[in-house]
Tab-separated table of C-alpha atoms in Angstrom:
chain	number	residue	atom	x	y	z
K	37	UNK	CA	62.079	23.565	27.855
K	38	UNK	CA	59.568	25.601	30.126
K	39	UNK	CA	57.697	25.163	32.784
K	40	UNK	CA	54.755	26.867	30.810
K	41	UNK	CA	55.334	25.609	26.985
K	42	UNK	CA	55.852	21.888	29.106
K	43	UNK	CA	51.932	22.093	29.753
K	44	UNK	CA	51.285	23.548	26.781
K	45	UNK	CA	52.530	20.478	25.304
K	46	UNK	CA	50.357	17.997	27.399
K	47	UNK	CA	47.071	19.359	27.236
K	48	UNK	CA	47.320	19.718	23.041
K	49	UNK	CA	48.355	15.544	23.456
K	50	UNK	CA	45.744	14.923	25.762
K	51	UNK	CA	43.202	16.846	23.145
K	52	UNK	CA	44.549	15.358	19.447
K	53	UNK	CA	44.316	11.797	21.943
K	54	UNK	CA	40.540	12.485	22.389
K	55	UNK	CA	39.746	13.070	19.396
K	56	UNK	CA	41.192	10.249	17.427
K	57	UNK	CA	38.754	7.995	16.409
K	58	UNK	CA	37.880	4.995	18.139
K	59	UNK	CA	39.223	1.778	16.572
K	60	UNK	CA	36.607	0.590	14.953
K	61	UNK	CA	34.360	-3.141	15.903
K	62	UNK	CA	36.451	-5.196	13.058
K	63	UNK	CA	40.306	-4.287	14.406
K	64	UNK	CA	42.343	-6.068	12.776
K	65	UNK	CA	40.520	-6.668	9.264
K	66	UNK	CA	38.174	-4.266	8.087
K	67	UNK	CA	35.938	-4.260	4.883
K	68	UNK	CA	36.203	-2.398	1.405
K	69	UNK	CA	35.319	-2.171	-2.045
K	70	UNK	CA	37.436	-3.719	-4.202
K	71	UNK	CA	39.642	-1.945	-6.772
K	72	UNK	CA	40.709	0.641	-4.459
K	73	UNK	CA	39.416	3.901	-3.777
K	74	UNK	CA	36.225	4.456	-3.532
K	75	UNK	CA	35.043	5.172	-0.368
K	76	UNK	CA	30.938	3.041	-0.647
K	77	UNK	CA	29.335	1.035	-3.762
K	78	UNK	CA	27.591	2.829	-6.385
K	79	UNK	CA	25.621	1.766	-9.667
K	80	UNK	CA	22.925	1.126	-11.470
K	81	UNK	CA	19.937	-0.325	-13.810
K	82	UNK	CA	16.800	-0.788	-14.878
K	83	UNK	CA	13.986	-2.775	-13.341
K	84	UNK	CA	15.287	-6.355	-13.410
K	85	UNK	CA	19.122	-5.322	-14.176
K	86	UNK	CA	21.523	-7.261	-12.039
K	87	UNK	CA	24.694	-5.941	-11.955
K	88	UNK	CA	28.183	-7.660	-10.751
K	89	UNK	CA	30.992	-5.731	-8.456
K	90	UNK	CA	33.865	-6.639	-6.028
K	91	UNK	CA	34.470	-6.984	-2.060
K	92	UNK	CA	37.650	-7.295	-0.408
K	93	UNK	CA	38.471	-8.305	3.064
K	94	UNK	CA	41.725	-7.097	4.389
K	95	UNK	CA	43.435	-8.579	6.694
K	96	UNK	CA	46.149	-7.194	8.000
K	97	UNK	CA	46.228	-9.137	11.817
K	98	UNK	CA	48.540	-11.689	11.904
K	99	UNK	CA	46.198	-14.738	12.538
K	100	UNK	CA	43.318	-16.580	10.338
K	101	UNK	CA	40.270	-15.027	10.034
K	102	UNK	CA	36.755	-16.501	8.993
K	103	UNK	CA	33.438	-13.389	7.869
K	104	UNK	CA	30.966	-14.451	6.678
K	105	UNK	CA	28.981	-11.964	4.424
K	106	UNK	CA	25.826	-10.500	3.810
K	107	UNK	CA	23.942	-7.554	2.039
K	108	UNK	CA	20.990	-5.448	3.615
K	109	UNK	CA	18.593	-2.669	1.897
K	110	UNK	CA	18.746	-3.807	-1.538
K	111	UNK	CA	19.075	-7.993	-2.999
K	112	UNK	CA	22.896	-8.782	-3.209
K	113	UNK	CA	23.788	-12.444	-3.580
K	114	UNK	CA	27.850	-13.481	-2.848
K	115	UNK	CA	29.516	-16.021	-4.839
K	116	UNK	CA	31.467	-17.469	-1.575
K	117	UNK	CA	29.397	-16.350	1.852
K	118	UNK	CA	32.071	-17.548	3.947
K	119	UNK	CA	35.414	-16.109	3.788
K	120	UNK	CA	38.812	-17.216	5.152
K	121	UNK	CA	41.480	-14.300	4.896
K	122	UNK	CA	44.970	-16.137	5.648
K	123	UNK	CA	47.147	-13.026	7.839
K	124	UNK	CA	48.416	-10.209	6.361
K	125	UNK	CA	46.501	-10.867	3.116
K	126	UNK	CA	43.731	-9.581	1.785
K	127	UNK	CA	40.411	-11.719	0.111
K	128	UNK	CA	38.163	-10.647	-3.203
K	129	UNK	CA	34.491	-12.049	-3.135
K	130	UNK	CA	32.795	-11.993	-6.490
K	131	UNK	CA	28.593	-10.293	-6.098
K	132	UNK	CA	25.981	-8.908	-7.370
K	133	UNK	CA	23.098	-6.545	-7.150
K	134	UNK	CA	19.497	-6.879	-8.806
K	135	UNK	CA	17.697	-4.266	-8.936
K	136	UNK	CA	14.177	-4.920	-7.924
K	137	UNK	CA	11.832	-5.438	-10.790
K	138	UNK	CA	9.152	-3.110	-11.073
K	139	UNK	CA	11.329	0.084	-9.362
K	140	UNK	CA	10.404	2.951	-10.128
K	141	UNK	CA	13.349	5.602	-10.810
K	142	UNK	CA	15.111	6.916	-8.186
K	143	UNK	CA	17.671	5.828	-5.475
K	144	UNK	CA	17.535	2.305	-3.469
K	145	UNK	CA	19.432	2.662	0.190
K	146	UNK	CA	21.805	-0.940	1.659
K	147	UNK	CA	25.220	-2.610	3.344
K	148	UNK	CA	27.269	-4.698	3.179
K	149	UNK	CA	28.186	-6.511	6.236
K	150	UNK	CA	30.570	-8.854	7.388
K	151	UNK	CA	31.002	-10.368	10.379
K	152	UNK	CA	33.491	-12.203	12.469
K	153	UNK	CA	33.093	-15.296	14.368
K	154	UNK	CA	34.218	-12.697	17.677
K	155	UNK	CA	30.755	-11.323	17.089
K	156	UNK	CA	33.514	-7.916	15.899
K	157	UNK	CA	31.822	-6.110	12.125
K	158	UNK	CA	31.941	-4.385	9.387
K	159	UNK	CA	29.792	-2.665	6.296
K	160	UNK	CA	30.145	-0.732	3.320
K	161	UNK	CA	27.963	1.423	2.159
K	162	UNK	CA	25.824	0.371	-0.746
K	163	UNK	CA	23.681	2.669	-3.235
K	164	UNK	CA	21.308	0.946	-6.106
K	165	UNK	CA	19.750	3.642	-8.211
K	166	UNK	CA	16.293	1.870	-10.748
K	167	UNK	CA	16.951	4.266	-14.282
K	168	UNK	CA	14.053	3.862	-16.357
K	169	UNK	CA	10.997	6.331	-17.792
K	170	UNK	CA	9.145	8.411	-15.321
K	171	UNK	CA	5.381	7.454	-16.157
K	172	UNK	CA	2.201	9.195	-13.785
K	173	UNK	CA	-0.746	6.747	-14.440
K	174	UNK	CA	-3.744	5.973	-11.646
K	175	UNK	CA	-6.820	4.495	-12.228
K	176	UNK	CA	-9.998	4.271	-9.306
K	177	UNK	CA	-11.418	1.613	-9.650
K	178	UNK	CA	-14.553	-1.017	-7.537
K	179	UNK	CA	-16.443	1.941	-6.272
K	180	UNK	CA	-20.037	0.873	-5.363
K	181	UNK	CA	-21.992	2.547	-2.886
K	182	UNK	CA	-23.512	0.862	0.530
K	183	UNK	CA	-24.264	2.420	4.737
K	184	UNK	CA	-21.149	3.888	4.967
K	185	UNK	CA	-20.596	6.155	2.030
K	186	UNK	CA	-19.007	4.910	-0.885
K	187	UNK	CA	-15.617	2.608	-1.600
K	188	UNK	CA	-13.578	2.729	-3.943
K	189	UNK	CA	-10.360	1.269	-4.904
K	190	UNK	CA	-7.049	3.045	-6.013
K	191	UNK	CA	-4.300	1.764	-8.189
K	192	UNK	CA	-0.514	2.776	-9.596
K	193	UNK	CA	-0.189	2.162	-12.181
K	194	UNK	CA	2.776	4.316	-13.182
K	195	UNK	CA	6.750	4.401	-12.245
K	196	UNK	CA	6.359	7.142	-10.127
K	197	UNK	CA	5.356	7.642	-6.400
K	198	UNK	CA	1.606	9.524	-6.481
K	199	UNK	CA	-0.858	11.846	-4.267
K	200	UNK	CA	-3.681	11.365	-5.175
K	201	UNK	CA	-6.387	13.713	-5.149
K	202	UNK	CA	-10.750	13.538	-5.214
K	203	UNK	CA	-13.387	14.343	-6.331
K	204	UNK	CA	-17.233	13.545	-5.586
K	205	UNK	CA	-20.293	13.940	-8.162
K	206	UNK	CA	-23.327	12.519	-7.729
K	207	UNK	CA	-26.862	13.575	-9.311
K	208	UNK	CA	-29.798	12.458	-8.618
K	209	UNK	CA	-32.984	11.600	-10.291
K	210	UNK	CA	-33.451	14.108	-13.809
K	211	UNK	CA	-30.025	15.664	-13.189
K	212	UNK	CA	-30.758	16.801	-10.057
K	213	UNK	CA	-27.524	17.185	-8.117
K	214	UNK	CA	-27.054	15.546	-4.765
K	215	UNK	CA	-23.452	15.844	-3.929
K	216	UNK	CA	-20.622	17.783	-4.871
K	217	UNK	CA	-17.043	17.757	-3.620
K	218	UNK	CA	-14.201	19.634	-4.837
K	219	UNK	CA	-10.975	17.392	-5.480
K	220	UNK	CA	-8.756	17.451	-2.540
K	221	UNK	CA	-5.753	15.753	-1.329
K	222	UNK	CA	-5.913	12.542	0.001
K	223	UNK	CA	-3.810	11.562	2.851
K	224	UNK	CA	-2.168	8.049	1.181
K	225	UNK	CA	1.563	8.069	-0.628
K	226	UNK	CA	1.065	5.200	-3.108
K	227	UNK	CA	4.413	3.217	-4.413
K	228	UNK	CA	4.158	2.059	-7.984
K	229	UNK	CA	2.179	-1.492	-8.209
K	230	UNK	CA	0.265	-0.552	-5.008
K	231	UNK	CA	-3.509	-0.886	-4.931
K	232	UNK	CA	-5.744	0.793	-1.987
K	233	UNK	CA	-9.140	0.405	-0.739
K	234	UNK	CA	-11.018	3.871	0.900
K	235	UNK	CA	-14.071	5.322	1.783
K	236	UNK	CA	-15.951	8.319	0.993
K	237	UNK	CA	-18.204	9.440	3.746
K	238	UNK	CA	-21.917	10.228	2.494
K	239	UNK	CA	-24.011	10.362	5.542
K	240	UNK	CA	-26.643	13.061	3.383
K	241	UNK	CA	-27.413	10.763	0.788
K	242	UNK	CA	-31.269	10.570	-0.648
K	243	UNK	CA	-33.440	9.117	1.500
K	244	UNK	CA	-34.966	8.034	-1.570
K	245	UNK	CA	-34.117	8.931	-5.456
K	246	UNK	CA	-32.183	7.010	-8.169
K	247	UNK	CA	-28.618	8.727	-8.224
K	248	UNK	CA	-25.575	7.960	-10.435
K	249	UNK	CA	-22.278	8.258	-8.161
K	250	UNK	CA	-18.823	9.609	-10.427
K	251	UNK	CA	-14.724	9.830	-9.251
K	252	UNK	CA	-12.793	11.474	-10.511
K	253	UNK	CA	-8.214	11.296	-9.401
K	254	UNK	CA	-5.545	13.268	-10.581
K	255	UNK	CA	-2.405	12.830	-9.111
K	256	UNK	CA	1.346	14.555	-11.126
K	257	UNK	CA	2.722	13.849	-14.141
K	258	UNK	CA	-1.298	14.154	-15.570
K	259	UNK	CA	-2.754	11.198	-14.371
K	260	UNK	CA	-6.524	10.705	-14.800
K	261	UNK	CA	-9.107	8.428	-14.126
K	262	UNK	CA	-13.220	8.647	-13.328
K	263	UNK	CA	-15.052	5.862	-12.554
K	264	UNK	CA	-18.751	5.419	-11.587
K	265	UNK	CA	-21.844	3.247	-9.941
K	266	UNK	CA	-25.555	3.564	-9.947
K	267	UNK	CA	-27.635	2.683	-7.361
K	268	UNK	CA	-31.524	3.466	-5.750
K	269	UNK	CA	-31.348	4.599	-2.219
K	270	UNK	CA	-34.528	3.830	-0.531
K	271	UNK	CA	-36.047	4.193	2.848
K	272	UNK	CA	-35.561	0.073	3.821
K	273	UNK	CA	-37.727	0.080	6.706
K	274	UNK	CA	-40.733	2.490	5.236
K	275	UNK	CA	-40.948	0.124	2.095
K	276	UNK	CA	-40.263	-2.998	4.086
K	277	UNK	CA	-43.703	-2.196	6.379
K	278	UNK	CA	-45.046	-1.134	3.301
K	279	UNK	CA	-44.064	-4.896	1.608
K	280	UNK	CA	-45.646	-6.577	5.262
K	281	UNK	CA	-49.386	-4.799	4.668
K	282	UNK	CA	-49.419	-6.295	1.011
K	283	UNK	CA	-48.410	-9.659	2.977
K	284	UNK	CA	-51.086	-9.431	5.040
K	285	UNK	CA	-53.400	-8.286	2.877
K	286	UNK	CA	-52.549	-11.927	0.401
K	287	UNK	CA	-52.488	-13.921	3.519
K	288	UNK	CA	-56.116	-12.806	4.601
K	289	UNK	CA	-57.746	-13.147	0.736
K	290	UNK	CA	-56.123	-16.841	0.279
K	291	UNK	CA	-58.372	-18.007	3.138
K	292	UNK	CA	-61.210	-16.359	2.209
K	293	UNK	CA	-60.715	-18.117	-0.562
K	294	UNK	CA	-60.574	-21.273	1.316
K	295	UNK	CA	-63.529	-20.501	2.943
K	296	UNK	CA	-65.318	-19.973	0.096
K	297	UNK	CA	-64.803	-23.357	-0.848
K	298	UNK	CA	-64.845	-24.895	1.566
K	299	UNK	CA	-69.098	-24.321	1.693
K	300	UNK	CA	-69.343	-25.479	-1.461
K	301	UNK	CA	-68.207	-28.894	-0.390
K	302	UNK	CA	-71.595	-29.620	1.897
K	303	UNK	CA	-71.105	-27.048	4.801
K	304	UNK	CA	-74.218	-24.433	5.268
K	305	UNK	CA	-73.361	-21.334	3.561
K	306	UNK	CA	-73.091	-18.553	5.476
K	307	UNK	CA	-75.249	-14.926	4.336
K	308	UNK	CA	-74.899	-13.962	0.897
K	309	UNK	CA	-72.062	-11.134	0.972
K	310	UNK	CA	-69.962	-8.992	-1.480
K	311	UNK	CA	-66.040	-9.283	-0.780
K	312	UNK	CA	-63.075	-6.705	-2.334
K	313	UNK	CA	-61.135	-8.270	-1.998
K	314	UNK	CA	-57.993	-5.196	-2.735
K	315	UNK	CA	-59.818	-3.074	0.374
K	316	UNK	CA	-59.918	-6.498	2.257
K	317	UNK	CA	-63.643	-3.183	2.617
K	318	UNK	CA	-67.268	-6.124	3.060
K	319	UNK	CA	-70.852	-4.875	2.926
């Protein structure tokens, strides 16, 4: 063989050795779905369904190995969470995986993980599909008007993730429109069953009016709901000043009545005069 051909063979060997996959952390034993031919686990069922399968721990080494099993991402329960596998033996471990109650239709990802006493581990992917009817339902609740704006809560009552839109309308006395905001998509994503509290700013609300507020929420799939609240918009600072003046006038009237009663009990009465208690004017 020529030197040039020898160099080519050596170079090819180096390339192949560099491209070869590194030994796994669980060298000597491995983890795989039972039955062969499956690279990962797959199961499907309706919300609340409990499904069964089996995982195999294959020990190819000449020494026994003990591994602990656990699941991640989804609810997995093993028949035995700790397994001792003799040399050159396979142990098959049954397990169950549960579809979460109330899960929206779609895929859930997880893994089955095995770890030995030396810290070496092996994993197998597990994909779980929740099946069932797709329902789009949304409610808007607890609408209230406060100093910060219009507060409300959104609740996803369906089985699919929602991106809600909101439209706001407010009518004052005699049907006068005081607020009209076109539908816009809110910066929230509602998973099934999720509740979120939000506030719609309203800095320029009327100073003095009786207002009916109406919120309309919609989402894909035909979800729609409305709710509202009524509120009196009153300039409380001015109102408090007016009430203070009325209270002061009432107090003055009480003092004057007491003085008249004291004079009638034996003291020398003052000169006759006419009092007008509604205005406080004296003649």
